[in-house]
Short mmCIF file of C-alpha atoms and ligand atoms in Angstrom, two decimals:
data_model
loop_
_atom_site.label_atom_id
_atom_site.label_comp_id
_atom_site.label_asym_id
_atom_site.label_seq_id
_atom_site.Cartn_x
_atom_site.Cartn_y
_atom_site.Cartn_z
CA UNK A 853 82.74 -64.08 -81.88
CA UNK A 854 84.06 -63.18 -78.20
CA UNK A 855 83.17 -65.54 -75.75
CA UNK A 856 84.29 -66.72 -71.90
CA UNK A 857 83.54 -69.11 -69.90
CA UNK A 858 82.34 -68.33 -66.41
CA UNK A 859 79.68 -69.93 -64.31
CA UNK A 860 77.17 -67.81 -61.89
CA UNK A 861 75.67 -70.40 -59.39
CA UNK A 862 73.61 -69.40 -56.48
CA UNK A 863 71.72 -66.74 -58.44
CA UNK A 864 70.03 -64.04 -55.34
CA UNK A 865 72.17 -65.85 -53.08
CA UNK A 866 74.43 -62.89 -52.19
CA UNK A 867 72.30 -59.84 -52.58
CA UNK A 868 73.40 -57.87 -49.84
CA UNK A 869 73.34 -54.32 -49.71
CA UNK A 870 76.22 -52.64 -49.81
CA UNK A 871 75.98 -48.62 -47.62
CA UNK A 872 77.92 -45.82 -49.29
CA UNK A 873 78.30 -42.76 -47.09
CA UNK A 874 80.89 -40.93 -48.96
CA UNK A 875 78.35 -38.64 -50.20
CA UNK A 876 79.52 -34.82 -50.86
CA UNK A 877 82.95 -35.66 -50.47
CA UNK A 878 83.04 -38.24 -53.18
CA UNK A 879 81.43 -36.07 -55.38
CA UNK A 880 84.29 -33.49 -54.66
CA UNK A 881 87.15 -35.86 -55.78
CA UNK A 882 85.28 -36.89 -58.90
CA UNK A 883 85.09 -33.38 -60.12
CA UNK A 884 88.75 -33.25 -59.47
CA UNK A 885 89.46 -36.35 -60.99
CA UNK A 886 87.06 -36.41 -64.13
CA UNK A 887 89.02 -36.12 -67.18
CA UNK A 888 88.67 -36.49 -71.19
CA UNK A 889 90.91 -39.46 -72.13
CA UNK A 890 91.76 -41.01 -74.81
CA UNK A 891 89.78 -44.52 -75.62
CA UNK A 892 91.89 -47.57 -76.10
CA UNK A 893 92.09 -48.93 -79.78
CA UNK A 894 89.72 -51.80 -79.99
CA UNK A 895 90.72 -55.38 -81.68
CA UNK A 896 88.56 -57.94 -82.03
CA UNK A 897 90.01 -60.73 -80.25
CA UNK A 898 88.34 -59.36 -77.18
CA UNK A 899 85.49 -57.33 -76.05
CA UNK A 900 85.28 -53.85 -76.50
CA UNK A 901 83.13 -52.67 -73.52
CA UNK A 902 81.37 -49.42 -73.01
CA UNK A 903 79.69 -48.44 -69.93
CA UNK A 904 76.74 -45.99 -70.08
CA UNK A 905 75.75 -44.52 -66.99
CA UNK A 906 73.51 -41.66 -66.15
CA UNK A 907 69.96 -40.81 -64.03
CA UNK A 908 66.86 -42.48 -64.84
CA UNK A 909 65.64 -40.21 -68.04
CA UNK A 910 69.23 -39.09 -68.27
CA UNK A 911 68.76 -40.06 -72.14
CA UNK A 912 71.09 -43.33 -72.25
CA UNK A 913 69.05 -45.46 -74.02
CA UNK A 914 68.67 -42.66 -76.47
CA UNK A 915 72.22 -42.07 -77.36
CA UNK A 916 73.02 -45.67 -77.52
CA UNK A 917 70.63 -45.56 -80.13
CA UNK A 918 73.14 -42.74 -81.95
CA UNK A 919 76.36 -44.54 -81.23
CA UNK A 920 74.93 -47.99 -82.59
CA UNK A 921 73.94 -46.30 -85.91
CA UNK A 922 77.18 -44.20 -85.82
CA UNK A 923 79.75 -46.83 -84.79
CA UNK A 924 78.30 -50.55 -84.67
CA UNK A 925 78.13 -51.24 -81.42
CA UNK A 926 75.69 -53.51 -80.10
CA UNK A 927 73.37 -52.17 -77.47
CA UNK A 928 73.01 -54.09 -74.60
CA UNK A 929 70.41 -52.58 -72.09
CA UNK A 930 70.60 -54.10 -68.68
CA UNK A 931 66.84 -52.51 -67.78
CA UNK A 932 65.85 -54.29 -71.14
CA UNK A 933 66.96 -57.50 -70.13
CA UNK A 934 65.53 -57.35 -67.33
CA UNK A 935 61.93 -56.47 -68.50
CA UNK A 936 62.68 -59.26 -70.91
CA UNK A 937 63.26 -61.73 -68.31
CA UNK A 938 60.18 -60.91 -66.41
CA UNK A 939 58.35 -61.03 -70.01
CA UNK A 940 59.43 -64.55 -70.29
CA UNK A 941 57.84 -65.85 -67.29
CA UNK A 942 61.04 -66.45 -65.69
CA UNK A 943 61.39 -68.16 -62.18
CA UNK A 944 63.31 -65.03 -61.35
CA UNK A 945 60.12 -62.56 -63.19
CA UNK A 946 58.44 -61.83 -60.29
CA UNK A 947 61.56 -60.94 -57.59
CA UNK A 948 62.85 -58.73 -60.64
CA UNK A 949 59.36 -57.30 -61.19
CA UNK A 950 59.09 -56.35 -57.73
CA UNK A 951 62.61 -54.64 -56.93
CA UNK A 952 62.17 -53.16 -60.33
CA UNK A 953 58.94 -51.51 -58.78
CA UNK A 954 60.41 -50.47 -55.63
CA UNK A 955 63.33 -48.65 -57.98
CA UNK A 956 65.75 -51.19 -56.17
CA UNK A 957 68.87 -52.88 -57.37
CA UNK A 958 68.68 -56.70 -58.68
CA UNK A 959 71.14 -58.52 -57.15
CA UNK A 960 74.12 -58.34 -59.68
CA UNK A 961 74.65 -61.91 -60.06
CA UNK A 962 71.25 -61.92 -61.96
CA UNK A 963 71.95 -58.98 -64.23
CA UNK A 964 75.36 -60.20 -64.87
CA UNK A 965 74.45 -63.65 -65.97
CA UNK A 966 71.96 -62.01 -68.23
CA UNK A 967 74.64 -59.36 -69.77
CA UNK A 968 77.07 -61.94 -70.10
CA UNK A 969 74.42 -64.51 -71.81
CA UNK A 970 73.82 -61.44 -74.59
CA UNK A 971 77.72 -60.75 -74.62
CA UNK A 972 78.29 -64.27 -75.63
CA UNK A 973 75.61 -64.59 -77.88
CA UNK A 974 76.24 -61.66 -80.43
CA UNK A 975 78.60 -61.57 -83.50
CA UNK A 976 80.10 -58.01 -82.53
CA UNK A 977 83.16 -57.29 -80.59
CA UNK A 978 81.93 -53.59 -79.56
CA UNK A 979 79.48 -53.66 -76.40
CA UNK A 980 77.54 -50.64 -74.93
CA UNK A 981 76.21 -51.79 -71.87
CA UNK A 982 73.26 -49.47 -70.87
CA UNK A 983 71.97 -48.61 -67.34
CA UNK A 984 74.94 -50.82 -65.51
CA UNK A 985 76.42 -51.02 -63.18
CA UNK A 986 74.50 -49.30 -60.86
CA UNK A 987 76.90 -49.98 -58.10
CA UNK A 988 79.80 -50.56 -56.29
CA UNK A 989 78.92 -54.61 -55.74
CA UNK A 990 77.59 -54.53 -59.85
CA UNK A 991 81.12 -53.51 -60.75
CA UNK A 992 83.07 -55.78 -59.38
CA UNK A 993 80.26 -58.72 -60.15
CA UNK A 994 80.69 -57.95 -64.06
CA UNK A 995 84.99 -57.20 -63.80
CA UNK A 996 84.82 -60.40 -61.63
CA UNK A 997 82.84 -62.54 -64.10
CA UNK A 998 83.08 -61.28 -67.19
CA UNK A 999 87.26 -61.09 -66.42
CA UNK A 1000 87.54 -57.11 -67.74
CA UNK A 1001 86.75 -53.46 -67.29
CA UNK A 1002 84.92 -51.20 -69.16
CA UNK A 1003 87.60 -49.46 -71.82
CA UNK A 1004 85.01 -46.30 -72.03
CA UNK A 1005 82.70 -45.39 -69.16
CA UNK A 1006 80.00 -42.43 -70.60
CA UNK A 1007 77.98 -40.50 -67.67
CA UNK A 1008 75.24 -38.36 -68.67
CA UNK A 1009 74.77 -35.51 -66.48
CA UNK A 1010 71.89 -34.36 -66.03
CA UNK A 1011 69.54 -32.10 -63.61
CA UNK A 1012 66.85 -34.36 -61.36
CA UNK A 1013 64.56 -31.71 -62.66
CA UNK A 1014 64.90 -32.44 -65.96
CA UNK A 1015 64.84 -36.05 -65.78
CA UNK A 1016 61.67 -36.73 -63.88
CA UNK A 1017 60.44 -34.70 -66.25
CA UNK A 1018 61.76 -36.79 -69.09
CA UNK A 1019 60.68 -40.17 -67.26
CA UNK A 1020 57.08 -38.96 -66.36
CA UNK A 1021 56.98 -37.90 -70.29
CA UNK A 1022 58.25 -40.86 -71.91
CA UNK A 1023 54.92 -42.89 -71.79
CA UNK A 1024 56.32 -46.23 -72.58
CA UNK A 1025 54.10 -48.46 -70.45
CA UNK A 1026 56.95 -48.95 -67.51
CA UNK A 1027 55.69 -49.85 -64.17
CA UNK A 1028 58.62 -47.66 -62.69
CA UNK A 1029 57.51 -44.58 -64.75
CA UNK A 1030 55.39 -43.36 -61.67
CA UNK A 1031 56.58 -40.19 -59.49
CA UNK A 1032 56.87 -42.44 -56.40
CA UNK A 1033 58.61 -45.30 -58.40
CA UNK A 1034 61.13 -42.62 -59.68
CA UNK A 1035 61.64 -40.76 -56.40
CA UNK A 1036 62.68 -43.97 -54.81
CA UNK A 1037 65.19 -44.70 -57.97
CA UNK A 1038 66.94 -41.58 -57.38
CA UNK A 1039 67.62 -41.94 -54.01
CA UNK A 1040 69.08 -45.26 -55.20
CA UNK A 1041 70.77 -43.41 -58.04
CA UNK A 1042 72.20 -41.03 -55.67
CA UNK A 1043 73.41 -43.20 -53.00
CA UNK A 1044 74.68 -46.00 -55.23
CA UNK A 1045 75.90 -43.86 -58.61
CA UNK A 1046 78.86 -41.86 -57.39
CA UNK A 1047 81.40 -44.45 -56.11
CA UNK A 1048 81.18 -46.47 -59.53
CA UNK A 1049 81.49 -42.83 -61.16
CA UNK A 1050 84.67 -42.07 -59.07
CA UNK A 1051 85.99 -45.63 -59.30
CA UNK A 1052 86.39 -44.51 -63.43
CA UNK A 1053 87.22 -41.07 -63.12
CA UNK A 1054 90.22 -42.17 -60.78
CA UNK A 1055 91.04 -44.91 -63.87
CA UNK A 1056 91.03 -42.10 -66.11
CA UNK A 1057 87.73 -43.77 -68.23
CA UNK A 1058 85.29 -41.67 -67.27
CA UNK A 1059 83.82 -39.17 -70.57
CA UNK A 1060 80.76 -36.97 -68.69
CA UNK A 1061 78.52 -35.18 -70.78
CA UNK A 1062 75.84 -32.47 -70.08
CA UNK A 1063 72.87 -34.25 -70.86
CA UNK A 1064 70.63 -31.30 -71.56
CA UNK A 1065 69.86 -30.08 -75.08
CA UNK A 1066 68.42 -31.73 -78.00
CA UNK A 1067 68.96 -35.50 -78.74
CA UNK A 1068 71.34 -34.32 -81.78
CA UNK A 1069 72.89 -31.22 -79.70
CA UNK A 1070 74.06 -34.10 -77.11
CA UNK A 1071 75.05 -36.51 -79.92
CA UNK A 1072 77.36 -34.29 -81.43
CA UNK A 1073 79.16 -34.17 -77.77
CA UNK A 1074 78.89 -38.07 -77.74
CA UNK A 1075 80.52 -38.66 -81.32
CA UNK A 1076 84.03 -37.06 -80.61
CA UNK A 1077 84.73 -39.35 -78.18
CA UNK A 1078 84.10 -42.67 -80.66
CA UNK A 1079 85.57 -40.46 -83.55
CA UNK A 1080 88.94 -42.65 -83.13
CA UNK A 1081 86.84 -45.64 -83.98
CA UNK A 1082 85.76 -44.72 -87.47
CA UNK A 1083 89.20 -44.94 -89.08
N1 UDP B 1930 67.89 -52.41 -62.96
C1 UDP B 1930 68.72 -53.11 -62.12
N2 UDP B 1930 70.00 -53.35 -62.50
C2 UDP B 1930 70.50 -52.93 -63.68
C3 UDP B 1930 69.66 -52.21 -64.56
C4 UDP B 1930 68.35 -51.96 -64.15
O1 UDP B 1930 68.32 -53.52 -61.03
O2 UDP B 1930 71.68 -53.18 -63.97
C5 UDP B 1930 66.49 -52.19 -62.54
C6 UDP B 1930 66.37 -51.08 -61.50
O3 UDP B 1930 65.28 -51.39 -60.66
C7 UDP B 1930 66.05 -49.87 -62.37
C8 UDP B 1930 65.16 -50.49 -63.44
O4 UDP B 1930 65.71 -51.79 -63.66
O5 UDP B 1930 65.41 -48.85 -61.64
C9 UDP B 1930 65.09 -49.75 -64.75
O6 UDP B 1930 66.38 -49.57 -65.27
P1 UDP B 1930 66.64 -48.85 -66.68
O7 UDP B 1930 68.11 -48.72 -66.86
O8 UDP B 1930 65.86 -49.55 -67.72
O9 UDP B 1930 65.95 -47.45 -66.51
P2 UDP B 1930 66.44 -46.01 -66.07
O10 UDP B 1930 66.40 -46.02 -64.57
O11 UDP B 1930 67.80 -45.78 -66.60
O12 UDP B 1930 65.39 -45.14 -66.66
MG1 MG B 1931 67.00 -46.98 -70.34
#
């Protein structure tokens, strides 16, 4: 079992938010800089950490489904957790409820504590952490914390188009599954997204796939990049 000792105190109390204005230009250096590496050879003395970042309806939760099946990793959805903390009638439910509504960012040392908690908790070395971070300040919260980086960082690509369409499809009860709810998250997505992207693409971590096609059709562009895993 991995685990580390950290403490989060002052939960909300530093939830500032952080301005990006590196817009086009960012985007520019991360299509320069986005490369297919190789993934580090995990070991089970410490946690093997995947990032999975993408749109809302960019079909993460989806293909973590695929890689769990395919390679044992435990899924660990930060959205999830989330919804699972409000669930629980929470002292924290109802601020998460609300910025989860307004397709805003929880302050990271929330999420964090709640990713670590399921980190600590599991049996498995091999993480996929789904839907985080969704910026710059949840980065360096989890490297800060957690005391590592991500070893693979996925990004699934996909068309605005195509994933309201996706979101405003999936049916699943969510309160943020509303066209004004999703506008408002990607404006979020698009302000926040691309400096964590480039931050990994610089590292060399980053693996971005086209996220349109079939669930398998996508899969199959997903699975190369865990093949080293199966041996
Ligand atoms: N959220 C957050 N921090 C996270 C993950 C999720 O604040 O690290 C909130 C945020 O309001 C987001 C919502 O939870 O819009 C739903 O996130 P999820 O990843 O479940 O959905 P997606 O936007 O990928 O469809
Ligand atoms: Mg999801």
């Amino acid at each position: 079992m991995w685990r580390r000792v950290a403490s989060v105190s002052h939960l909300f109390s530093h939830s500032k938010s952080t301005k990006f204005n590196q817009g086009a230009s960012t985007f520019k250096i991360w299509e320069t800089f986005t490369s297919e590496s190789e993934i580090p050879t995990p070991s089970k003395g410490s946690p093997f950490v995947t990032f999975v970042l993408g749109g809302p309806g960019s079909g993460k939760g989806t293909q973590c489904a695929k890689i769990v099946e395919a390679f044992g990793f435990t899924h660990v959805s930060a959205g999830d957790l989330l919804r699972r903390e409000i669930a629980s009638g929470s002292a924290y439910g109802s601020v998460i409820l609300s910025t989860i509504r307004e397709g805003k960012i929880v302050p990271s040392q929330v999420t964090v504590e709640l990713i670590q908690k399921e980190m600590e908790s599991s049996d498995n070395y091999k993480f996929l952490i789904d839907g985080f971070p969704r910026s710059e300040e949840n980065r360096k919260a989890f490297e800060q914390t957690i005391g590592a980086e991500p070893d693979v960082v996925l990004f699934f690509d996909c068309p605005e188009q195509e994933m309201v369409k996706r979101v405003l499809n999936r049916n699943q009860g969510r309160v943020d599954d509303n066209i004004d709810t999703i506008k408002k998250r990607l404006e979020i997505f698009d302000e926040l997204n691309w400096p964590v992207i480039n931050y990994y693409s610089q590292r060399g971590k980053l693996h971005k796939i086209n996220a349109v096609g079939t669930v398998d059709e996508i899969f199959e562009k997903v699975r190369p990049i865990f093949a080293p895993l199966s041996k």
